Coordinates of C-alpha atoms in Angstrom, one line a residue:
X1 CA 31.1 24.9 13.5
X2 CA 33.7 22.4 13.2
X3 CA 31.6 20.0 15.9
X4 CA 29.1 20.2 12.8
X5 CA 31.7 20.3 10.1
X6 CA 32.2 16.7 11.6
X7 CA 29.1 15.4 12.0
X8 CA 27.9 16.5 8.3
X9 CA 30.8 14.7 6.9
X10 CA 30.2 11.4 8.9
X11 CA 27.0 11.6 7.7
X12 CA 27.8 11.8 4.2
X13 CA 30.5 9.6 4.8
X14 CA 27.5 7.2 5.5
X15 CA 25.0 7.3 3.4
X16 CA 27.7 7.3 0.1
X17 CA 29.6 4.5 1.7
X18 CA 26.9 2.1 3.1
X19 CA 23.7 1.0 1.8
X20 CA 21.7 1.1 5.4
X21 CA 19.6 -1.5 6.8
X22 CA 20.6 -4.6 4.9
X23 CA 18.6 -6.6 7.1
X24 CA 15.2 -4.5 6.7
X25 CA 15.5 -4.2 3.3
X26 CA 16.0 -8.0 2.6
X27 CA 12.7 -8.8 4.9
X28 CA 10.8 -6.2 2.9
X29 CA 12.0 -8.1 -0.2
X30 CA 11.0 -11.6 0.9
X31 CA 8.0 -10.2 2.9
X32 CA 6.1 -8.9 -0.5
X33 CA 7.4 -10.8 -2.9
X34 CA 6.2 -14.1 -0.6
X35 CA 3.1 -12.1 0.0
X36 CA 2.2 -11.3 -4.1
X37 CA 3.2 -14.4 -4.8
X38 CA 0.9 -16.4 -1.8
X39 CA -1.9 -14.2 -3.4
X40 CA -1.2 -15.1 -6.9
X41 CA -1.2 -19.4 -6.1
X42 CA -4.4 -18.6 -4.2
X43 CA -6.7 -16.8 -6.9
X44 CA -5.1 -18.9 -10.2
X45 CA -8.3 -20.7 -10.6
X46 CA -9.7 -17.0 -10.4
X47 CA -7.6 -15.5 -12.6
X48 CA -9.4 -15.6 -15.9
X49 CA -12.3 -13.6 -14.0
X50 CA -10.2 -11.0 -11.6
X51 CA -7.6 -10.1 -14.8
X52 CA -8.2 -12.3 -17.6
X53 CA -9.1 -10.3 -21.2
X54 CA -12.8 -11.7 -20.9
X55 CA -13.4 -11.1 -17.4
X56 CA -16.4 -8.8 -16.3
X57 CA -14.1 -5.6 -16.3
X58 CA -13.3 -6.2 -19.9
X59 CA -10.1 -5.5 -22.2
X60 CA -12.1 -2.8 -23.9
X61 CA -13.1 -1.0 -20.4
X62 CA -9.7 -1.6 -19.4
X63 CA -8.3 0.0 -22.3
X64 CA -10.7 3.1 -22.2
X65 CA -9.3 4.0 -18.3
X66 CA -5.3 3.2 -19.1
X67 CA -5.7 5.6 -22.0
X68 CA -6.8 8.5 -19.2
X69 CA -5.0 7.3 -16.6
X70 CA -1.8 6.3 -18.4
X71 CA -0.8 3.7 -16.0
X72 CA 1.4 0.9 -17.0
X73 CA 0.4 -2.5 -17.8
X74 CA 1.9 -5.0 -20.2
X75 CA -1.9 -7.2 -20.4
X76 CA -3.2 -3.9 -22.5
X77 CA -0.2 -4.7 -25.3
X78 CA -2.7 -8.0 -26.5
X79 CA -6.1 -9.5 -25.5
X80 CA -4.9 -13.1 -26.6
X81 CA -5.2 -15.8 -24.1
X82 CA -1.9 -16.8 -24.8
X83 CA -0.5 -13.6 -24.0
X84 CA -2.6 -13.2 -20.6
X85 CA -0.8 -16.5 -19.6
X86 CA 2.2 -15.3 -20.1
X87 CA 2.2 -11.8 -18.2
X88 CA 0.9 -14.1 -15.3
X89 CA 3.3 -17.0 -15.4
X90 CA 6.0 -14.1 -15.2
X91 CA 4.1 -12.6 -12.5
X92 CA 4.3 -15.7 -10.3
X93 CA 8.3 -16.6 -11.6
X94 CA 9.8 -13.2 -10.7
X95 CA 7.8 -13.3 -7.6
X96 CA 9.8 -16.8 -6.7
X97 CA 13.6 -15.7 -7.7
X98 CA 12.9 -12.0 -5.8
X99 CA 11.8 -14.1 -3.1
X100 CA 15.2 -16.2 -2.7
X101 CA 17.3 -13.3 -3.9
X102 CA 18.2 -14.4 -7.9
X103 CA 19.6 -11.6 -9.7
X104 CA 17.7 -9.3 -7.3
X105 CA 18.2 -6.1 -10.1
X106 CA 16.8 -7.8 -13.0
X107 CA 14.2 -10.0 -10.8
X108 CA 12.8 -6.6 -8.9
X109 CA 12.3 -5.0 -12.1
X110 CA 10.3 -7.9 -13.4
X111 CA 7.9 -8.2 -9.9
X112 CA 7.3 -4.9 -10.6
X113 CA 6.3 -5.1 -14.2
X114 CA 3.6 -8.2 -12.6
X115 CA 2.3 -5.9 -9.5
X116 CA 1.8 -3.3 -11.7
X117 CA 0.4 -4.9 -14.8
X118 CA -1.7 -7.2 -12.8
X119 CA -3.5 -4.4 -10.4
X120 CA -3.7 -2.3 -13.3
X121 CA -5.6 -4.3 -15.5
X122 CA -8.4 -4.5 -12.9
X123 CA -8.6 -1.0 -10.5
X124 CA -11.3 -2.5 -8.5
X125 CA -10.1 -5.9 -7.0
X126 CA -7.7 -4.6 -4.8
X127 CA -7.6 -3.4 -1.5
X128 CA -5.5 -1.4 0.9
X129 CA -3.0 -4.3 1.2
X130 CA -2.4 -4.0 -2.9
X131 CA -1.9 -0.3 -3.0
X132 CA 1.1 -0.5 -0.9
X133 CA 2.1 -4.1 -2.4
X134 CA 2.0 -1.7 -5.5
X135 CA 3.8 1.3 -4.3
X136 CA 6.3 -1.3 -2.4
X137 CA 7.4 -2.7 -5.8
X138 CA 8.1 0.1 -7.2
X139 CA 10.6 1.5 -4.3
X140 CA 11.9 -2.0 -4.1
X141 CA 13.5 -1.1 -7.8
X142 CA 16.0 1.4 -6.3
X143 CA 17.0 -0.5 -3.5
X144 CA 20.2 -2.8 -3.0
X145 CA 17.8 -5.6 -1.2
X146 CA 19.6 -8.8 -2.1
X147 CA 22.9 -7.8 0.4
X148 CA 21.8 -10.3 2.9
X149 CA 19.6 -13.4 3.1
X150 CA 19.6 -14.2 -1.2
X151 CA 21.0 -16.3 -3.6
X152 CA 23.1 -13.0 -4.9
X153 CA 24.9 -12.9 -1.3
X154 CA 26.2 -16.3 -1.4
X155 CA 27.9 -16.1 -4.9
X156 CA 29.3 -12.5 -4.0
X157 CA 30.4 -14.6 -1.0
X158 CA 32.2 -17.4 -2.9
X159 CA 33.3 -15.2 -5.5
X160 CA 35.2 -12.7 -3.4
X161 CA 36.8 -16.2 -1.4
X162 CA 37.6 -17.7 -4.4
X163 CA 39.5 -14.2 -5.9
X164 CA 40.9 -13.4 -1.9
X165 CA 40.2 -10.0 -2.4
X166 CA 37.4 -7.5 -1.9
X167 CA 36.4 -5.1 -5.0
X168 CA 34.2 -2.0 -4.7
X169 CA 30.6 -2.9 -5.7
X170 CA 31.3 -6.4 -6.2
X171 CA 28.3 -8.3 -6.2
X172 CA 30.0 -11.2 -7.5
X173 CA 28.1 -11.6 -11.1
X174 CA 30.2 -13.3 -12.8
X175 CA 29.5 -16.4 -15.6
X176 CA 26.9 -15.7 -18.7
X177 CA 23.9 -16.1 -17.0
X178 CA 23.3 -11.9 -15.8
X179 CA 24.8 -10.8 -19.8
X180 CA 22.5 -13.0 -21.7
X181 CA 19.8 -12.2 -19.8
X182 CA 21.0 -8.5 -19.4
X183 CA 20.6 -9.2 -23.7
X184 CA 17.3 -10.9 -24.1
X185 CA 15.6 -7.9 -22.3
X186 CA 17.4 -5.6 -24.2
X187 CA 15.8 -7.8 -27.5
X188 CA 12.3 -7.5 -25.5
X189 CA 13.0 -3.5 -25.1
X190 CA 13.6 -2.6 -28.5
X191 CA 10.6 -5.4 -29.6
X192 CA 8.1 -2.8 -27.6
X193 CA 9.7 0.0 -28.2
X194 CA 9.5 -0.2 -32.0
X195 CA 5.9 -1.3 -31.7
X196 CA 4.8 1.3 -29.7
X197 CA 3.5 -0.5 -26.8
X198 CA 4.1 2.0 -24.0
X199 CA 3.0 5.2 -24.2
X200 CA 4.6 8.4 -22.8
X201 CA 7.5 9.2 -25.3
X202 CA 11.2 8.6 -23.5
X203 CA 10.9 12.0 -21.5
X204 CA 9.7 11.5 -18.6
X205 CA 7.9 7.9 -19.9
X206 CA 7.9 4.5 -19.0
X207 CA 10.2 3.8 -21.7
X208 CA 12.9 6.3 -19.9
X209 CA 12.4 4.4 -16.9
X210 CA 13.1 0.9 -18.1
X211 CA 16.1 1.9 -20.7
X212 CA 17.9 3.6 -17.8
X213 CA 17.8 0.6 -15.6
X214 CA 18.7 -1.3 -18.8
X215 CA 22.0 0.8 -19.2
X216 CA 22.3 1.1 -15.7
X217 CA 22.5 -2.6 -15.3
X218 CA 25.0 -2.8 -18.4
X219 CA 27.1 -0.2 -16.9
X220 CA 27.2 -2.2 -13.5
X221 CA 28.6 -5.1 -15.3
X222 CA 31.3 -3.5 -17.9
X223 CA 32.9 -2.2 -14.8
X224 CA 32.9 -5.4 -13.6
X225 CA 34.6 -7.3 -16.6
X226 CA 38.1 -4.7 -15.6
X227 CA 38.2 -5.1 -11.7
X228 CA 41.3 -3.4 -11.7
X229 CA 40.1 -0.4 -12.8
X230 CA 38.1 0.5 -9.3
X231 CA 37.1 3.9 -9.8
X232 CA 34.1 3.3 -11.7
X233 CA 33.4 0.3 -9.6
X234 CA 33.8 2.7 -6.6
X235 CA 31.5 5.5 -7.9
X236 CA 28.8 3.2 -9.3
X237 CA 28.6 2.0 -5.6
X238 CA 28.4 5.5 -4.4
X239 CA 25.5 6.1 -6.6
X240 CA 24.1 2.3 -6.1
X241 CA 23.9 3.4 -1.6
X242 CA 22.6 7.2 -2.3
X243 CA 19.6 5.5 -4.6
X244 CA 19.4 2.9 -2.4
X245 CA 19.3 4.8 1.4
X246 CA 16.6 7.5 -0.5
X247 CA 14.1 4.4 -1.2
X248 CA 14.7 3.4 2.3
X249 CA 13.9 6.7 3.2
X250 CA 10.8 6.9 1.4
X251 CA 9.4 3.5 2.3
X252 CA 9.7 4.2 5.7
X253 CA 8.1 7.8 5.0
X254 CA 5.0 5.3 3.4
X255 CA 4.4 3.4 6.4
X256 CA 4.3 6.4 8.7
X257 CA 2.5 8.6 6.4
X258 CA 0.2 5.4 5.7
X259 CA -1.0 5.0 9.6
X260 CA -0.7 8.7 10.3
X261 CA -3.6 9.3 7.8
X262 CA -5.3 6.0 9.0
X263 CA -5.4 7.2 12.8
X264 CA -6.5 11.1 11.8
X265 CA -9.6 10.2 9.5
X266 CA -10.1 7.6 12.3
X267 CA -10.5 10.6 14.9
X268 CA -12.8 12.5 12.8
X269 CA -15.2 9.7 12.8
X270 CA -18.1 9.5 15.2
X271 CA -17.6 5.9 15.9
X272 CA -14.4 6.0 16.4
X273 CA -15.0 9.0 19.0
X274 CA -17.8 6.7 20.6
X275 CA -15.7 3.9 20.9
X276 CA -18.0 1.7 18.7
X277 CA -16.4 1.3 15.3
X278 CA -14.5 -1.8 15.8
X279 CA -18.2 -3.8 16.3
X280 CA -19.1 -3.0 13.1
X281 CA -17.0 -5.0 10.7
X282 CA -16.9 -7.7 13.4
X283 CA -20.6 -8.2 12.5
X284 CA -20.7 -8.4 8.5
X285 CA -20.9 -11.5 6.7
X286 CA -18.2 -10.2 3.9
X287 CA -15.6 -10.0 7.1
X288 CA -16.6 -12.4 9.4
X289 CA -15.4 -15.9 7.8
X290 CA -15.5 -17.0 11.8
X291 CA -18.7 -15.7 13.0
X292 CA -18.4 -17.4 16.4
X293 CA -14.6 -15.5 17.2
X294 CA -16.3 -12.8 16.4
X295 CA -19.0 -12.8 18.6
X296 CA -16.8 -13.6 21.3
X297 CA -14.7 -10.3 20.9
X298 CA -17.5 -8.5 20.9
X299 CA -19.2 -10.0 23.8
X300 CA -18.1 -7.4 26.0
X301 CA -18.2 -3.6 25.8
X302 CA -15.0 -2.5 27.5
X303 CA -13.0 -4.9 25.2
X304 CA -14.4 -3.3 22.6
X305 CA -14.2 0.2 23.6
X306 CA -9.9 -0.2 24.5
X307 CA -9.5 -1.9 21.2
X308 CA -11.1 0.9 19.1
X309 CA -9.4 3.6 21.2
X310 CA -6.2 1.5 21.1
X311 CA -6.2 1.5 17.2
X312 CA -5.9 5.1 16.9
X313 CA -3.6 5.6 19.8
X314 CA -0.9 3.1 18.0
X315 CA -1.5 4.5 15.0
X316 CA -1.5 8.4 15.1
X317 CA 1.6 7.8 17.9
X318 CA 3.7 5.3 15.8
X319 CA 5.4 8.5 13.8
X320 CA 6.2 10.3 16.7
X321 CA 8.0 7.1 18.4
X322 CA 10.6 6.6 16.3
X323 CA 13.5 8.1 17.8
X324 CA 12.6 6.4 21.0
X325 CA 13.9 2.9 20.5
X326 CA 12.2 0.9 23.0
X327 CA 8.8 2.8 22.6
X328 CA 8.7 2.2 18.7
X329 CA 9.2 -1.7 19.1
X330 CA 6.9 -1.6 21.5
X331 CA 4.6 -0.5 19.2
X332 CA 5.4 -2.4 16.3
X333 CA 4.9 -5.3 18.5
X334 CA 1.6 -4.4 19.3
X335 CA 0.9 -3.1 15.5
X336 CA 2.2 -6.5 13.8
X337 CA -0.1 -8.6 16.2
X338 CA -3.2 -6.3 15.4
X339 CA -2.5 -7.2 11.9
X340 CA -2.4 -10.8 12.6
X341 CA -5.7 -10.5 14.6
X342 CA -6.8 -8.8 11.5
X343 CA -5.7 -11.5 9.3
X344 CA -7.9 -14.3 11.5
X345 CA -10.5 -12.1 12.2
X346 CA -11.5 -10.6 9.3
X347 CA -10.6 -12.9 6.8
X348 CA -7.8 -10.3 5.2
X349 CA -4.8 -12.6 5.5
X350 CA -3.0 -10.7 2.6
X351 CA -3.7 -6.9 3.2
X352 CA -2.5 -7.5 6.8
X353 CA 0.6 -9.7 5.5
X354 CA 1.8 -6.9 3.1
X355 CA 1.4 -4.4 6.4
X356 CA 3.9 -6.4 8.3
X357 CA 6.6 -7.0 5.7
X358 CA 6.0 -2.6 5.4
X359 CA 6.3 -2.9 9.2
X360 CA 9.0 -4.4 9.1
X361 CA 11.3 -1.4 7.7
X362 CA 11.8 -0.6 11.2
X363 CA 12.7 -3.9 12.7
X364 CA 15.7 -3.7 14.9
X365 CA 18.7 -5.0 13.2
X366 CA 19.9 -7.1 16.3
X367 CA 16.6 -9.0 16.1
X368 CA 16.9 -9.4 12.5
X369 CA 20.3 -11.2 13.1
X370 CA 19.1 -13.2 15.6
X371 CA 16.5 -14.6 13.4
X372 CA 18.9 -15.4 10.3
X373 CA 21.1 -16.7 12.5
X374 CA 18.1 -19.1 14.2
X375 CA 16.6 -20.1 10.8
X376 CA 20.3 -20.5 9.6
X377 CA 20.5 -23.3 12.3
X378 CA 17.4 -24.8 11.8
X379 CA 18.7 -25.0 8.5
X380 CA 21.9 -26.5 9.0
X381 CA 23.6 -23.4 7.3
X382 CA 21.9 -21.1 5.4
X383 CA 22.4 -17.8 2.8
X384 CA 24.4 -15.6 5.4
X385 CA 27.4 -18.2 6.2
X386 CA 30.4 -18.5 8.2
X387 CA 32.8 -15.8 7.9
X388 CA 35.8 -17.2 5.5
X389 CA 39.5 -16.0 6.3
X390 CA 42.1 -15.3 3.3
X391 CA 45.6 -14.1 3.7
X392 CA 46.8 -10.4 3.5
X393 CA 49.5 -8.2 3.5
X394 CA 48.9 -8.2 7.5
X395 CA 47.9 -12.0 8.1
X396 CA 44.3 -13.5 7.9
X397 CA 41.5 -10.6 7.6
X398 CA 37.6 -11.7 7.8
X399 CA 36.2 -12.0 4.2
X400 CA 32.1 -11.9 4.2
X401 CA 28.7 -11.1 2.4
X402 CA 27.4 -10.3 6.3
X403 CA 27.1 -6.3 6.6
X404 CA 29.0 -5.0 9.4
X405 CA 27.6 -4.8 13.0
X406 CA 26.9 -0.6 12.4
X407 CA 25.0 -0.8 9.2
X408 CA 21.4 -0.4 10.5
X409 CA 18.4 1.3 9.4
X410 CA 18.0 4.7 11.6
X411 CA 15.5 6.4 14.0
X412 CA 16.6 4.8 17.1
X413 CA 16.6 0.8 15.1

């Protein structure tokens, strides 16, 4: 009992004191936002079409299924032009700052708003790379994904070198740029909430949702304006690594639960069973924008048959391999590639991009590292830094934005 008494409390200890896998969570961050945002530059000529108001699933359509299905999306609050442009143009500029780690609270809350108004203005041009782009964004929210690799790391960085001290929860947001934004979305909050443009009510709405990140977010930063007072700073933080260690829970649960389901439906198929069903997509003209590497993977039977079999083997085993470290890597190895295979192949360069940056959740955090530290160099420096040295009550003591060797991500990473 007390063996256990031990181990529960190191494990609280953990997950109140640390927000895990820094490293994953920042390559989830870059990973989609780089992947809406790649999607977005590639269809703006297509835009008025795929989500404009007169494209062929009209604004009136559109507004029929949102009032059933009560799904959020800011293009139903006008069918102006002008307005359209807007939603869009914020779509591509929170996509940006997320990507380089700007404000990564306020800037995940606005990708969000664009995934999810975007993809719910038009149900049917997505695919099974935009329903977890869209569940992504929304776990993304909760998470503390700007620790490593962003623009929010290196002024936490400077701040706590130019103050010599570390404060609990710093994140270093200091000047006027987080208040008076923290301000003008307040405005734009009360604008829509007095006009009635979401629907829901504030129980259990969308409008509860976004004022309680709102006061959240104002919360975070009056603790910050009295760091002496570190008690709220402290238990913000605990709150801030509980929320932000539950998402990573869950978005790992999504990627497992999303190729466990894959590789069972694949077993009950009968071409899948025969060994045949990887042929078949090979050969139509919608997925075969290189008909000639097609025809060469499918020359041969056997390649064809290991492949299919393959397929569901990695996928219906990934979930059980993830307390077996050098198995699961093994696999993600093999699963990434298959999705760049995919990418070629088929022609689906961004549903098999968004399945790597989910992938990527389980990346070992050694690896990570090594490639921030490689890129830093290519660089000639980069977001993560050298560690700086102050002076303390017991000589010079490290002072960094870089997590500590132990924070990783779990199941055997």
């Amino acid at each position: 009992m007390n063996r256990f008494s031990l181990a529960l409390a190191r494990a609280i200890a953990r997950v109140t004191e640390t927000a895990l896998g820094p490293y994953q969570t920042a390559v989830i961050r870059i990973g989609f936002a780089a992947t809406w945002l790649m999607f977005l530059l590639r269809e703006f000529p297509h835009r008025q079409e795929m989500y404009g108001p007169d494209g062929p699933w009209s604004w009136d359509l559109a507004r029929q299924l949102i009032a059933n299905n009560r799904a959020f999306t800011a293009l139903m609050w006008s069918d102006s032009q002008l307005w359209f442009e807007c939603v869009f143009a914020l779509a591509v500029l929170s996509s940006v700052l997320l990507m380089i780690g700007w404000r990564t609270r306020t800037m995940s809350v606005l990708f969000m708003i664009g995934v999810l108004s975007l993809q719910n203005r038009s149900v049917f041009m997505g695919d099974g790379g935009d329903n977890v782009l869209h569940l992504m964004a929304v776990y993304l929210v909760f998470t503390r994904c700007g620790q490593v690799w962003s623009l929010d790391a290196r002024r936490a960085r400077r701040g706590r070198a130019a103050s010599g001290r570390e404060i609990p929860g710093d994140t270093g947001e200091s000047g006027p740029v987080g208040p008076v934004l923290w301000g003008l979305l307040g405005l734009a909050l009360v604008a829509v909430t007095l006009t009635g443009k979401i629907d829901g009510g504030w129980l259990g709405g969308w409008l509860t949702v976004f004022w309680g990140l709102w006061a959240v977010q104002g919360l975070w930063w009056a603790a910050g304006r009295r760091p002496r007072a570190e008690q709220p700073r402290i238990l913000l933080d605990v709150v801030a690594n509980l929320a932000h260690n539950a998402a990573l829970a869950v978005i790992m649960a999504e990627a497992c639960l999303i190729y466990a389901t894959a590789g069972w439906y694949k077993i009950q198929g009968s071409r899948w069973q025969d060994g045949t069903a990887v042929y078949y997509p090979l050969h139509l003209d919608y997925f075969s924008p290189w008909p000639a590497l097609s025809d060469l993977l499918t020359a041969h039977g056997t390649m064809v048959l290991l492949v299919t079999y393959g397929t569901v083997v990695v996928q219906v085993a990934f979930p059980f391999t993830l307390f077996n470290r050098r198995v699961k890597n093994v696999l993600l190895a093999v699963m990434m590639t298959e999705h760049a295979v995919i990418a070629v192949v088929l022609g689906l360069p961004f549903f098999s991009l968004a399945m790597i940056a989910a992938d990527a959740v389980f990346l070992p955090t050694s690896f990570l590292r090594r490639v921030g530290g490689w890129v830093a160099r290519t660089r000639g420096g980069g977001f993560p830094g050298r560690a700086r040295t102050v002076p303390g009550p017991r000589g010079q003591r490290p002072l960094s934005s870089e997590p500590a060797e132990g924070t990783h991500v779990g199941f055997g990473a």
